Tab-separated table of N, CA and C in Angstrom:
chain	number	residue	atom	x	y	z
A	1	MET	N	-5.427	-32.637	-47.587
A	1	MET	CA	-6.558	-32.087	-48.735
A	1	MET	C	-6.162	-32.297	-49.855
A	2	ALA	N	-6.992	-33.806	-50.242
A	2	ALA	CA	-6.681	-33.994	-51.823
A	2	ALA	C	-6.427	-33.191	-53.104
A	3	PHE	N	-7.451	-32.173	-52.701
A	3	PHE	CA	-7.623	-31.126	-54.209
A	3	PHE	C	-6.182	-30.035	-54.330
A	4	GLU	N	-5.768	-29.743	-53.308
A	4	GLU	CA	-5.018	-28.700	-53.546
A	4	GLU	C	-4.451	-27.963	-54.399
A	5	ASN	N	-4.188	-28.966	-55.363
A	5	ASN	CA	-3.853	-28.068	-56.423
A	5	ASN	C	-5.024	-27.547	-57.184
A	6	ASN	N	-6.264	-28.023	-57.181
A	6	ASN	CA	-7.170	-27.258	-58.002
A	6	ASN	C	-8.007	-26.204	-57.754
A	7	ILE	N	-7.021	-25.349	-58.236
A	7	ILE	CA	-6.942	-23.531	-57.845
A	7	ILE	C	-6.070	-23.035	-58.940
A	8	PRO	N	-8.057	-22.353	-59.612
A	8	PRO	CA	-7.756	-21.599	-61.368
A	8	PRO	C	-6.789	-20.154	-60.758
A	9	LYS	N	-6.018	-20.432	-62.255
A	9	LYS	CA	-4.720	-19.252	-62.053
A	9	LYS	C	-5.298	-18.039	-62.417
A	10	ILE	N	-6.774	-18.139	-63.393
A	10	ILE	CA	-6.695	-17.521	-63.988
A	10	ILE	C	-8.349	-17.133	-63.274
A	11	LYS	N	-8.098	-15.803	-62.986
A	11	LYS	CA	-10.024	-15.542	-61.445
A	11	LYS	C	-9.896	-13.929	-62.458
A	12	ASN	N	-10.545	-13.403	-62.043
A	12	ASN	CA	-11.504	-12.181	-62.574
A	12	ASN	C	-11.526	-11.819	-63.715
A	13	ASN	N	-11.798	-12.831	-64.624
A	13	ASN	CA	-12.119	-12.493	-66.044
A	13	ASN	C	-13.868	-13.234	-65.706
A	14	PHE	N	-14.526	-11.972	-66.234
A	14	PHE	CA	-15.658	-12.055	-66.286
A	14	PHE	C	-16.623	-13.504	-67.214
A	15	GLY	N	-15.513	-13.661	-68.353
A	15	GLY	CA	-15.633	-14.874	-69.591
A	15	GLY	C	-15.523	-16.069	-68.717
A	16	VAL	N	-14.826	-15.892	-68.071
A	16	VAL	CA	-14.154	-17.132	-68.039
A	16	VAL	C	-15.137	-17.668	-66.811
A	17	ASP	N	-15.194	-16.987	-65.883
A	17	ASP	CA	-15.718	-16.740	-64.315
A	17	ASP	C	-17.174	-17.551	-64.490
A	18	GLY	N	-17.663	-16.848	-65.636
A	18	GLY	CA	-19.043	-17.483	-66.324
A	18	GLY	C	-19.347	-18.518	-66.439
A	19	MET	N	-18.086	-18.953	-67.466
A	19	MET	CA	-18.308	-20.182	-68.063
A	19	MET	C	-17.774	-21.543	-67.283
A	20	ARG	N	-16.949	-21.049	-65.886
A	20	ARG	CA	-16.516	-21.623	-65.014
A	20	ARG	C	-18.103	-21.842	-64.365
A	21	ASP	N	-18.794	-21.118	-64.242
A	21	ASP	CA	-20.177	-20.959	-63.090
A	21	ASP	C	-20.991	-22.310	-63.889
A	22	ILE	N	-21.322	-21.648	-65.174
A	22	ILE	CA	-22.467	-22.659	-66.045
A	22	ILE	C	-21.593	-24.076	-65.671
A	23	SER	N	-19.767	-24.519	-65.771
A	23	SER	CA	-19.750	-26.036	-66.115
A	23	SER	C	-19.707	-26.481	-64.622
A	24	ALA	N	-20.181	-25.764	-63.822
A	24	ALA	CA	-20.248	-25.650	-61.553
A	24	ALA	C	-21.883	-26.489	-61.728
A	25	ARG	N	-22.139	-25.448	-62.083
A	25	ARG	CA	-24.070	-26.076	-62.803
A	25	ARG	C	-24.658	-27.415	-63.059
A	26	ARG	N	-23.472	-27.776	-63.815
A	26	ARG	CA	-23.565	-28.737	-64.954
A	26	ARG	C	-22.960	-29.937	-63.890
A	27	ALA	N	-22.232	-29.646	-63.422
A	27	ALA	CA	-20.902	-30.536	-62.387
A	27	ALA	C	-22.559	-31.230	-61.320
A	28	ALA	N	-22.973	-29.939	-60.062
A	28	ALA	CA	-23.510	-30.266	-59.382
A	28	ALA	C	-25.237	-30.898	-59.969
A	29	THR	N	-26.002	-30.628	-61.598
A	29	THR	CA	-26.681	-32.076	-61.693
A	29	THR	C	-26.491	-32.909	-61.921
A	30	ILE	N	-25.537	-32.938	-63.057
A	30	ILE	CA	-25.142	-34.719	-62.687
A	30	ILE	C	-24.970	-35.794	-61.576
A	31	SER	N	-24.502	-34.812	-60.749
A	31	SER	CA	-23.936	-34.933	-59.001
A	31	SER	C	-25.541	-35.814	-58.195
A	32	ASN	N	-26.465	-34.433	-58.471
A	32	ASN	CA	-28.066	-34.539	-57.942
A	32	ASN	C	-28.891	-35.754	-58.877
A	33	MET	N	-28.414	-35.930	-60.228
A	33	MET	CA	-29.051	-36.797	-60.801
A	33	MET	C	-28.543	-38.076	-60.384
A	34	ILE	N	-27.769	-38.264	-59.939
A	34	ILE	CA	-26.990	-39.604	-59.530
A	34	ILE	C	-27.441	-40.034	-57.980
A	35	GLU	N	-27.691	-39.345	-57.386
A	35	GLU	CA	-27.890	-38.968	-55.834
A	35	GLU	C	-29.266	-39.426	-56.133
A	36	GLU	N	-30.367	-39.162	-57.057
A	36	GLU	CA	-31.900	-39.424	-56.699
A	36	GLU	C	-32.479	-40.433	-57.467
A	37	ALA	N	-31.643	-40.952	-58.516
A	37	ALA	CA	-31.582	-42.395	-59.052
A	37	ALA	C	-31.225	-43.347	-58.282
A	38	ALA	N	-30.070	-42.976	-57.353
A	38	ALA	CA	-29.580	-44.137	-56.632
A	38	ALA	C	-30.685	-43.991	-55.446
A	39	LYS	N	-31.646	-43.024	-55.067
A	39	LYS	CA	-32.622	-43.432	-53.857
A	39	LYS	C	-33.742	-43.992	-54.394
A	40	GLN	N	-33.560	-44.292	-55.802
A	40	GLN	CA	-34.901	-44.104	-56.452
A	40	GLN	C	-34.084	-46.009	-56.595
A	41	GLY	N	-32.960	-46.486	-56.315
A	41	GLY	CA	-33.072	-47.890	-56.946
A	41	GLY	C	-32.870	-48.146	-58.222
A	42	ILE	N	-32.633	-47.054	-58.803
A	42	ILE	CA	-31.498	-47.082	-60.326
A	42	ILE	C	-29.858	-46.423	-60.172
A	43	ASP	N	-29.309	-47.418	-61.097
A	43	ASP	CA	-28.028	-47.504	-61.330
A	43	ASP	C	-27.137	-46.480	-61.971
A	44	ASP	N	-26.345	-45.896	-62.746
A	44	ASP	CA	-25.776	-44.378	-62.919
A	44	ASP	C	-25.794	-45.223	-64.459
A	45	SER	N	-25.894	-46.240	-64.833
A	45	SER	CA	-25.197	-46.321	-66.310
A	45	SER	C	-26.090	-45.455	-66.825
A	46	PHE	N	-27.474	-44.865	-66.678
A	46	PHE	CA	-28.258	-44.030	-67.525
A	46	PHE	C	-27.522	-42.780	-68.256
A	47	ALA	N	-26.526	-42.600	-66.496
A	47	ALA	CA	-25.704	-41.090	-67.256
A	47	ALA	C	-24.103	-41.283	-68.104
A	48	ARG	N	-24.338	-42.087	-67.868
A	48	ARG	CA	-23.231	-42.771	-68.515
A	48	ARG	C	-23.513	-42.616	-69.487
A	49	THR	N	-24.690	-43.438	-70.450
A	49	THR	CA	-24.800	-43.098	-71.784
A	49	THR	C	-25.335	-41.812	-72.303
A	50	ALA	N	-25.854	-41.096	-71.390
A	50	ALA	CA	-26.715	-39.367	-71.630
A	50	ALA	C	-25.247	-38.407	-71.931
A	51	ILE	N	-23.909	-38.713	-70.700
A	51	ILE	CA	-23.108	-38.124	-70.659
A	51	ILE	C	-22.322	-37.992	-72.111
A	52	GLY	N	-22.270	-39.825	-72.510
A	52	GLY	CA	-21.173	-40.451	-73.258
A	52	GLY	C	-22.067	-39.945	-75.239
A	53	ARG	N	-23.103	-39.580	-75.263
A	53	ARG	CA	-24.231	-38.860	-76.022
A	53	ARG	C	-23.778	-37.479	-76.507
A	54	TYR	N	-23.598	-37.065	-74.981
A	54	TYR	CA	-23.391	-35.753	-75.420
A	54	TYR	C	-21.912	-35.486	-76.412
A	55	GLY	N	-20.992	-36.136	-75.601
A	55	GLY	CA	-19.676	-35.953	-76.006
A	55	GLY	C	-19.305	-36.027	-77.670
A	56	ALA	N	-20.355	-36.934	-77.686
A	56	ALA	CA	-20.438	-37.716	-79.447
A	56	ALA	C	-21.018	-36.393	-80.160
A	57	ASP	N	-22.369	-36.033	-79.999
A	57	ASP	CA	-22.753	-34.623	-80.001
A	57	ASP	C	-21.517	-33.517	-80.657
A	58	ASN	N	-21.351	-33.504	-79.743
A	58	ASN	CA	-20.201	-32.267	-80.057
A	58	ASN	C	-18.738	-32.563	-80.717
A	59	ALA	N	-18.080	-34.345	-80.476
A	59	ALA	CA	-17.590	-34.407	-82.161
A	59	ALA	C	-18.226	-34.287	-82.906
A	60	LYS	N	-19.564	-34.402	-83.399
A	60	LYS	CA	-20.044	-34.730	-84.528
A	60	LYS	C	-20.257	-32.616	-85.294
A	61	ALA	N	-20.234	-32.047	-84.097
A	61	ALA	CA	-20.352	-31.067	-84.716
A	61	ALA	C	-18.736	-30.684	-85.239
A	62	MET	N	-18.145	-30.773	-84.335
A	62	MET	CA	-16.315	-30.640	-84.641
A	62	MET	C	-15.497	-31.015	-85.888
A	63	ARG	N	-16.222	-32.737	-85.914
A	63	ARG	CA	-16.162	-33.225	-87.403
A	63	ARG	C	-16.734	-31.694	-88.663
A	64	ALA	N	-17.984	-31.868	-88.772
A	64	ALA	CA	-18.701	-30.513	-89.294
A	64	ALA	C	-18.465	-29.801	-89.969
A	65	SER	N	-17.226	-29.238	-88.384
A	65	SER	CA	-16.542	-27.742	-88.966
A	65	SER	C	-15.084	-27.586	-89.746
A	66	MET	N	-14.159	-28.892	-89.820
A	66	MET	CA	-13.522	-29.297	-89.809
A	66	MET	C	-12.990	-29.513	-91.606
A	67	LYS	N	-12.236	-29.512	-92.045
A	67	LYS	CA	-11.685	-29.793	-93.720
A	67	LYS	C	-11.941	-31.419	-93.680
A	68	ASP	N	-10.950	-31.915	-93.123
A	68	ASP	CA	-10.272	-33.276	-93.009
A	68	ASP	C	-10.632	-33.573	-91.453
A	69	PRO	N	-11.989	-34.128	-91.300
A	69	PRO	CA	-12.281	-34.860	-89.831
A	69	PRO	C	-11.571	-36.091	-89.668
A	70	ASP	N	-10.766	-36.547	-90.164
A	70	ASP	CA	-10.255	-37.773	-89.889
A	70	ASP	C	-8.446	-37.482	-90.553
A	71	ASP	N	-7.794	-36.179	-90.058
A	71	ASP	CA	-6.824	-35.846	-90.386
A	71	ASP	C	-6.466	-35.726	-88.831
A	72	PHE	N	-5.858	-36.536	-88.228
A	72	PHE	CA	-4.733	-36.085	-86.906
A	72	PHE	C	-4.295	-34.679	-86.570
A	73	THR	N	-3.868	-34.100	-88.202
A	73	THR	CA	-3.241	-32.666	-87.938
A	73	THR	C	-4.443	-32.128	-87.882
A	74	GLU	N	-4.929	-31.832	-88.741
A	74	GLU	CA	-6.039	-31.135	-87.969
A	74	GLU	C	-6.693	-31.170	-87.150
A	75	PHE	N	-7.309	-32.491	-86.589
A	75	PHE	CA	-7.872	-32.490	-85.381
A	75	PHE	C	-6.686	-31.721	-83.673
A	76	ALA	N	-5.367	-32.283	-84.301
A	76	ALA	CA	-4.306	-31.902	-83.233
A	76	ALA	C	-3.868	-30.272	-83.054
A	77	ASN	N	-5.094	-29.511	-84.228
A	77	ASN	CA	-4.536	-28.182	-84.237
A	77	ASN	C	-5.606	-27.454	-84.099
A	78	GLU	N	-7.038	-28.151	-83.900
A	78	GLU	CA	-8.146	-27.572	-83.541
A	78	GLU	C	-8.528	-27.865	-82.330
A	79	PHE	N	-8.048	-29.113	-81.660
A	79	PHE	CA	-8.390	-29.690	-80.185
A	79	PHE	C	-7.996	-28.680	-79.073
A	80	GLY	N	-9.334	-27.996	-78.187
A	80	GLY	CA	-8.777	-27.462	-77.498
A	80	GLY	C	-8.393	-26.107	-77.133
A	81	THR	N	-9.055	-25.056	-78.580
A	81	THR	CA	-8.735	-23.682	-78.906
A	81	THR	C	-9.896	-22.888	-78.850
A	82	ASP	N	-10.776	-23.671	-78.148
A	82	ASP	CA	-11.759	-22.991	-78.418
A	82	ASP	C	-12.109	-22.213	-76.083
A	83	HIS	N	-13.545	-21.630	-76.302
A	83	HIS	CA	-13.258	-22.116	-74.872
A	83	HIS	C	-12.749	-22.690	-73.176
A	84	ASN	N	-12.745	-24.110	-73.869
A	84	ASN	CA	-12.273	-24.765	-72.869
A	84	ASN	C	-11.365	-24.788	-72.614
A	85	ARG	N	-10.642	-23.577	-73.246
A	85	ARG	CA	-8.521	-23.534	-72.101
A	85	ARG	C	-8.474	-23.022	-71.139
A	86	GLU	N	-9.335	-21.745	-71.969
A	86	GLU	CA	-9.487	-21.400	-70.468
A	86	GLU	C	-10.404	-21.838	-68.926
A	87	ILE	N	-11.288	-22.260	-69.579
A	87	ILE	CA	-11.694	-22.813	-68.079
A	87	ILE	C	-11.325	-23.398	-67.906
A	88	TYR	N	-10.409	-24.857	-68.431
A	88	TYR	CA	-9.682	-25.834	-67.080
A	88	TYR	C	-8.270	-25.774	-67.874
A	89	GLU	N	-8.217	-24.186	-68.129
A	89	GLU	CA	-6.678	-24.100	-68.016
A	89	GLU	C	-5.799	-24.831	-69.097
A	90	MET	N	-6.001	-25.469	-69.597
A	90	MET	CA	-5.322	-26.629	-70.289
A	90	MET	C	-4.554	-26.083	-70.759
A	91	GLU	N	-3.311	-26.704	-71.017
A	91	GLU	CA	-1.231	-26.593	-71.203
A	91	GLU	C	-1.456	-27.623	-72.361
A	92	VAL	N	-0.855	-27.739	-73.619
A	92	VAL	CA	-0.532	-28.213	-74.417
A	92	VAL	C	0.981	-28.880	-74.257
A	93	VAL	N	1.227	-29.911	-73.815
A	93	VAL	CA	2.519	-30.620	-73.214
A	93	VAL	C	3.238	-31.535	-74.340
A	94	GLU	N	2.676	-31.874	-75.470
A	94	GLU	CA	3.527	-32.106	-76.701
A	94	GLU	C	2.440	-32.418	-77.292
A	95	LYS	N	3.347	-32.039	-78.815
A	95	LYS	CA	2.062	-31.968	-79.763
A	95	LYS	C	2.992	-31.721	-80.893
A	96	THR	N	2.801	-33.412	-81.720
A	96	THR	CA	4.141	-34.621	-82.750
A	96	THR	C	2.972	-34.148	-83.968
A	97	GLU	N	3.237	-35.034	-84.604
A	97	GLU	CA	3.360	-35.583	-86.127
A	97	GLU	C	1.809	-36.263	-85.533
A	98	ASP	N	2.154	-36.594	-84.640
A	98	ASP	CA	1.869	-38.655	-83.893
A	98	ASP	C	0.885	-38.208	-82.640
A	99	LYS	N	1.524	-37.408	-82.024
A	99	LYS	CA	0.929	-37.082	-80.458
A	99	LYS	C	-0.167	-36.037	-80.184
A	100	LEU	N	-0.687	-35.586	-79.331
A	100	LEU	CA	-1.387	-34.951	-78.554
A	100	LEU	C	-1.560	-34.903	-77.489
A	101	SER	N	-0.895	-34.490	-76.290
A	101	SER	CA	-0.846	-34.340	-74.783
A	101	SER	C	-1.174	-33.202	-74.483
A	102	ILE	N	-2.459	-32.939	-74.004
A	102	ILE	CA	-2.467	-32.069	-72.886
A	102	ILE	C	-3.254	-32.160	-71.413
A	103	ASP	N	-2.858	-31.665	-70.555
A	103	ASP	CA	-2.905	-31.393	-69.246
A	103	ASP	C	-4.294	-30.487	-69.019
A	104	PHE	N	-4.801	-31.330	-67.686
A	104	PHE	CA	-5.831	-29.277	-67.808
A	104	PHE	C	-5.402	-29.367	-65.899
A	105	HIS	N	-4.960	-27.982	-65.442
A	105	HIS	CA	-4.952	-27.632	-64.102
A	105	HIS	C	-5.879	-27.144	-63.804
A	106	TYR	N	-6.984	-26.998	-64.069
A	106	TYR	CA	-8.356	-27.089	-63.074
A	106	TYR	C	-9.639	-27.726	-63.296
A	107	CYS	N	-10.212	-27.884	-62.965
A	107	CYS	CA	-11.841	-28.545	-62.926
A	107	CYS	C	-12.987	-28.221	-62.251
A	108	PRO	N	-13.178	-27.233	-62.729
A	108	PRO	CA	-14.740	-26.205	-62.230
A	108	PRO	C	-15.803	-27.907	-61.783
A	109	TYR	N	-15.575	-29.062	-61.885
A	109	TYR	CA	-16.562	-30.147	-61.669
A	109	TYR	C	-16.364	-30.063	-60.137
A	110	VAL	N	-14.368	-30.723	-60.189
A	110	VAL	CA	-14.374	-30.682	-59.142
A	110	VAL	C	-14.427	-29.954	-57.618
A	111	THR	N	-14.052	-28.718	-58.034
A	111	THR	CA	-14.861	-27.622	-57.065
A	111	THR	C	-15.525	-27.986	-56.236
A	112	GLU	N	-16.501	-28.144	-57.483
A	112	GLU	CA	-18.718	-28.291	-57.059
A	112	GLU	C	-18.840	-28.805	-56.351
A	113	TRP	N	-18.121	-30.385	-56.968
A	113	TRP	CA	-18.187	-31.900	-55.350
A	113	TRP	C	-18.310	-31.690	-54.721
A	114	VAL	N	-16.746	-31.230	-54.436
A	114	VAL	CA	-15.900	-30.865	-53.265
A	114	VAL	C	-17.281	-29.926	-52.529
A	115	LYS	N	-17.603	-28.997	-52.888
A	115	LYS	CA	-18.417	-28.044	-52.349
A	115	LYS	C	-19.679	-28.781	-51.698
A	116	GLN	N	-19.849	-29.550	-52.681
A	116	GLN	CA	-21.689	-30.351	-52.416
A	116	GLN	C	-21.082	-31.339	-51.169
A	117	GLY	N	-19.345	-32.037	-50.652
A	117	GLY	CA	-19.235	-32.233	-49.575
A	117	GLY	C	-19.401	-33.843	-49.660
A	118	HIS	N	-19.272	-34.453	-51.357
A	118	HIS	CA	-18.603	-35.719	-51.778
A	118	HIS	C	-17.779	-36.008	-51.010
A	119	THR	N	-17.311	-37.181	-51.373
A	119	THR	CA	-16.314	-37.642	-51.113
A	119	THR	C	-15.222	-37.938	-52.110
A	120	LEU	N	-13.899	-38.828	-51.269
A	120	LEU	CA	-13.088	-38.940	-52.220
A	120	LEU	C	-13.754	-39.681	-53.949
A	121	GLU	N	-13.636	-40.701	-53.295
A	121	GLU	CA	-14.222	-41.865	-53.871
A	121	GLU	C	-15.825	-41.362	-54.794
A	122	GLU	N	-16.687	-40.653	-54.314
A	122	GLU	CA	-17.372	-40.054	-55.091
A	122	GLU	C	-16.870	-39.854	-56.185
A	123	ILE	N	-16.221	-38.089	-55.786
A	123	ILE	CA	-16.018	-37.831	-57.271
A	123	ILE	C	-15.232	-38.115	-58.141
A	124	ALA	N	-13.783	-39.402	-57.938
A	124	ALA	CA	-13.243	-40.420	-58.689
A	124	ALA	C	-14.702	-40.840	-59.284
A	125	HIS	N	-15.633	-41.433	-58.866
A	125	HIS	CA	-16.880	-41.890	-59.483
A	125	HIS	C	-17.295	-41.116	-60.908
A	126	LEU	N	-18.380	-39.528	-60.211
A	126	LEU	CA	-18.297	-38.850	-60.991
A	126	LEU	C	-17.650	-38.381	-62.282
A	127	CYS	N	-16.439	-38.245	-61.877
A	127	CYS	CA	-15.489	-37.473	-62.935
A	127	CYS	C	-15.334	-38.967	-63.638
A	128	ASP	N	-15.560	-40.065	-63.408
A	128	ASP	CA	-15.207	-41.126	-64.258
A	128	ASP	C	-16.334	-41.536	-65.795
A	129	LEU	N	-17.758	-41.132	-64.882
A	129	LEU	CA	-18.755	-40.747	-65.702
A	129	LEU	C	-18.908	-39.844	-66.841
A	130	THR	N	-18.502	-38.588	-65.677
A	130	THR	CA	-18.046	-37.414	-66.551
A	130	THR	C	-17.269	-37.843	-68.045
A	131	MET	N	-16.608	-38.539	-67.777
A	131	MET	CA	-14.917	-38.087	-68.948
A	131	MET	C	-15.701	-39.125	-69.885
A	132	GLU	N	-16.727	-39.494	-69.810
A	132	GLU	CA	-17.536	-40.922	-70.546
A	132	GLU	C	-17.683	-39.668	-71.869
A	133	GLY	N	-18.236	-38.515	-71.969
A	133	GLY	CA	-18.675	-37.463	-72.978
A	133	GLY	C	-17.093	-37.662	-73.887
A	134	ASP	N	-15.908	-37.272	-73.000
A	134	ASP	CA	-14.643	-37.466	-73.905
A	134	ASP	C	-13.972	-38.890	-74.636
A	135	ARG	N	-14.841	-39.914	-73.975
A	135	ARG	CA	-14.556	-41.593	-74.158
A	135	ARG	C	-14.865	-41.114	-75.689
A	136	GLU	N	-16.709	-40.696	-75.348
A	136	GLU	CA	-16.721	-40.669	-77.027
A	136	GLU	C	-16.748	-40.397	-78.227
A	137	PHE	N	-16.739	-38.484	-77.447
A	137	PHE	CA	-15.891	-37.748	-78.460
A	137	PHE	C	-14.663	-38.008	-78.902
A	138	ALA	N	-13.927	-38.388	-78.485
A	138	ALA	CA	-13.337	-39.132	-78.919
A	138	ALA	C	-13.176	-40.787	-80.158
A	139	LYS	N	-13.737	-41.184	-79.525
A	139	LYS	CA	-14.403	-42.125	-80.416
A	139	LYS	C	-15.185	-42.224	-81.699
A	140	GLN	N	-15.330	-40.458	-81.929
A	140	GLN	CA	-15.984	-39.967	-83.567
A	140	GLN	C	-14.630	-39.634	-84.336
A	141	PHE	N	-13.399	-39.730	-83.772
A	141	PHE	CA	-12.463	-39.594	-84.624
A	141	PHE	C	-11.745	-41.224	-85.045
A	142	PRO	N	-11.771	-41.470	-85.969
A	142	PRO	CA	-10.908	-43.027	-86.185
A	142	PRO	C	-9.709	-42.418	-86.245
A	143	CYS	N	-9.600	-41.098	-86.064
A	143	CYS	CA	-8.069	-41.267	-86.766
A	143	CYS	C	-6.920	-41.348	-85.682
A	144	LEU	N	-7.607	-41.135	-84.163
A	144	LEU	CA	-6.803	-41.039	-83.421
A	144	LEU	C	-6.964	-42.381	-82.165
A	145	LYS	N	-6.241	-42.320	-81.542
A	145	LYS	CA	-6.273	-43.356	-79.883
A	145	LYS	C	-6.288	-42.282	-78.216
A	146	PHE	N	-7.302	-42.844	-77.840
A	146	PHE	CA	-7.675	-41.741	-76.740
A	146	PHE	C	-7.123	-42.351	-75.492
A	147	GLU	N	-6.258	-41.803	-74.685
A	147	GLU	CA	-6.477	-42.416	-73.378
A	147	GLU	C	-6.471	-40.609	-71.898
A	148	LEU	N	-6.648	-41.312	-71.243
A	148	LEU	CA	-7.329	-40.587	-69.710
A	148	LEU	C	-6.022	-40.994	-69.536
A	149	LYS	N	-4.887	-40.207	-68.795
A	149	LYS	CA	-3.801	-40.708	-68.161
A	149	LYS	C	-3.703	-40.858	-66.545
A	150	GLY	N	-4.235	-39.648	-65.798
A	150	GLY	CA	-4.999	-39.649	-64.863
A	150	GLY	C	-5.794	-38.157	-64.619
A	151	THR	N	-6.656	-38.105	-63.704
A	151	THR	CA	-7.629	-37.278	-63.710
A	151	THR	C	-7.105	-35.997	-62.051
A	152	ILE	N	-7.695	-35.616	-62.104
A	152	ILE	CA	-7.957	-34.350	-61.115
A	152	ILE	C	-8.529	-34.787	-59.798
A	153	ALA	N	-9.641	-35.778	-60.541
A	153	ALA	CA	-10.829	-36.365	-59.537
A	153	ALA	C	-10.070	-37.796	-58.403
A	154	ASP	N	-8.729	-37.920	-58.952
A	154	ASP	CA	-8.042	-39.283	-58.432
A	154	ASP	C	-6.624	-38.723	-58.151
A	155	GLY	N	-7.065	-37.065	-57.980
A	155	GLY	CA	-6.003	-36.281	-56.764
A	155	GLY	C	-4.928	-36.111	-57.151
A	156	LEU	N	-5.012	-36.216	-58.883
A	156	LEU	CA	-2.978	-35.681	-59.259
A	156	LEU	C	-3.224	-34.269	-59.370
A	157	PRO	N	-2.388	-33.878	-59.878
A	157	PRO	CA	-2.265	-32.328	-59.718
A	157	PRO	C	-3.331	-31.918	-61.079
A	158	VAL	N	-3.283	-32.712	-62.361
A	158	VAL	CA	-3.678	-32.730	-63.334
A	158	VAL	C	-4.466	-33.102	-64.161
A	159	CYS	N	-5.374	-33.178	-65.006
A	159	CYS	CA	-6.331	-34.285	-65.810
A	159	CYS	C	-5.340	-34.270	-66.621
A	160	GLN	N	-5.310	-35.736	-67.389
A	160	GLN	CA	-3.808	-35.364	-68.671
A	160	GLN	C	-4.955	-36.725	-69.432
A	161	LEU	N	-4.816	-35.516	-70.620
A	161	LEU	CA	-5.437	-36.134	-72.196
A	161	LEU	C	-5.121	-36.059	-72.944
A	162	ARG	N	-4.468	-38.002	-73.377
A	162	ARG	CA	-3.690	-38.424	-74.035
A	162	ARG	C	-4.509	-38.397	-75.933
A	163	PHE	N	-4.223	-37.833	-76.920
A	163	PHE	CA	-4.477	-38.030	-77.783
A	163	PHE	C	-3.087	-39.023	-78.844
A	164	THR	N	-3.310	-40.462	-79.750
A	164	THR	CA	-2.030	-40.506	-80.576
A	164	THR	C	-2.753	-41.122	-81.890
A	165	LYS	N	-2.124	-40.623	-82.569
A	165	LYS	CA	-2.603	-41.039	-83.978
A	165	LYS	C	-2.284	-42.433	-84.712
A	166	VAL	N	-3.503	-42.843	-84.818
A	166	VAL	CA	-4.034	-44.306	-85.439
A	166	VAL	C	-3.038	-44.441	-86.926
A	167	LYS	N	-2.258	-44.881	-86.789
A	167	LYS	CA	-1.519	-45.219	-88.079
A	167	LYS	C	-2.721	-46.131	-89.280
A	168	LYS	N	-2.549	-45.409	-90.427
A	168	LYS	CA	-3.962	-46.257	-91.047
A	168	LYS	C	-2.476	-47.822	-92.218
A	169	ASP	N	-3.066	-48.521	-92.093
A	169	ASP	CA	-2.443	-49.720	-93.023
A	169	ASP	C	-2.325	-49.907	-93.823
């Protein structure tokens, strides 16, 4: 089994379970749209663009709530402190003035795609499409560089999101 580590530790929490259910429904919607588009001969670039726009919109909302949206330290202190922390069982593995490294220990998207019967390759592709939201989110913050070091969908035990402060000249 490729996803034996994708087991939530936070269980029987009404709020978290409900938010994970919403995430799973979103995952199902994404995969169903991709499947239907393929049946109609449409490639999935539309999904990458739409999901990217969703991520950029989320970043714009976060930027609007910040005192200095171009300050890496403020970004590092704010990112991952909302409801998503519990949904994805996020762990800050490194936080310095130049780096923010977060591991996600659970992915409701992968859980849903496994339930739907997708292959390992399909799950990895769906994840890559979905991560376009994170990539575009990060692009809204010129103070940082974003790297996705690996994902649960690729068979790793965690998703590894890495943010590095961009040095100003």
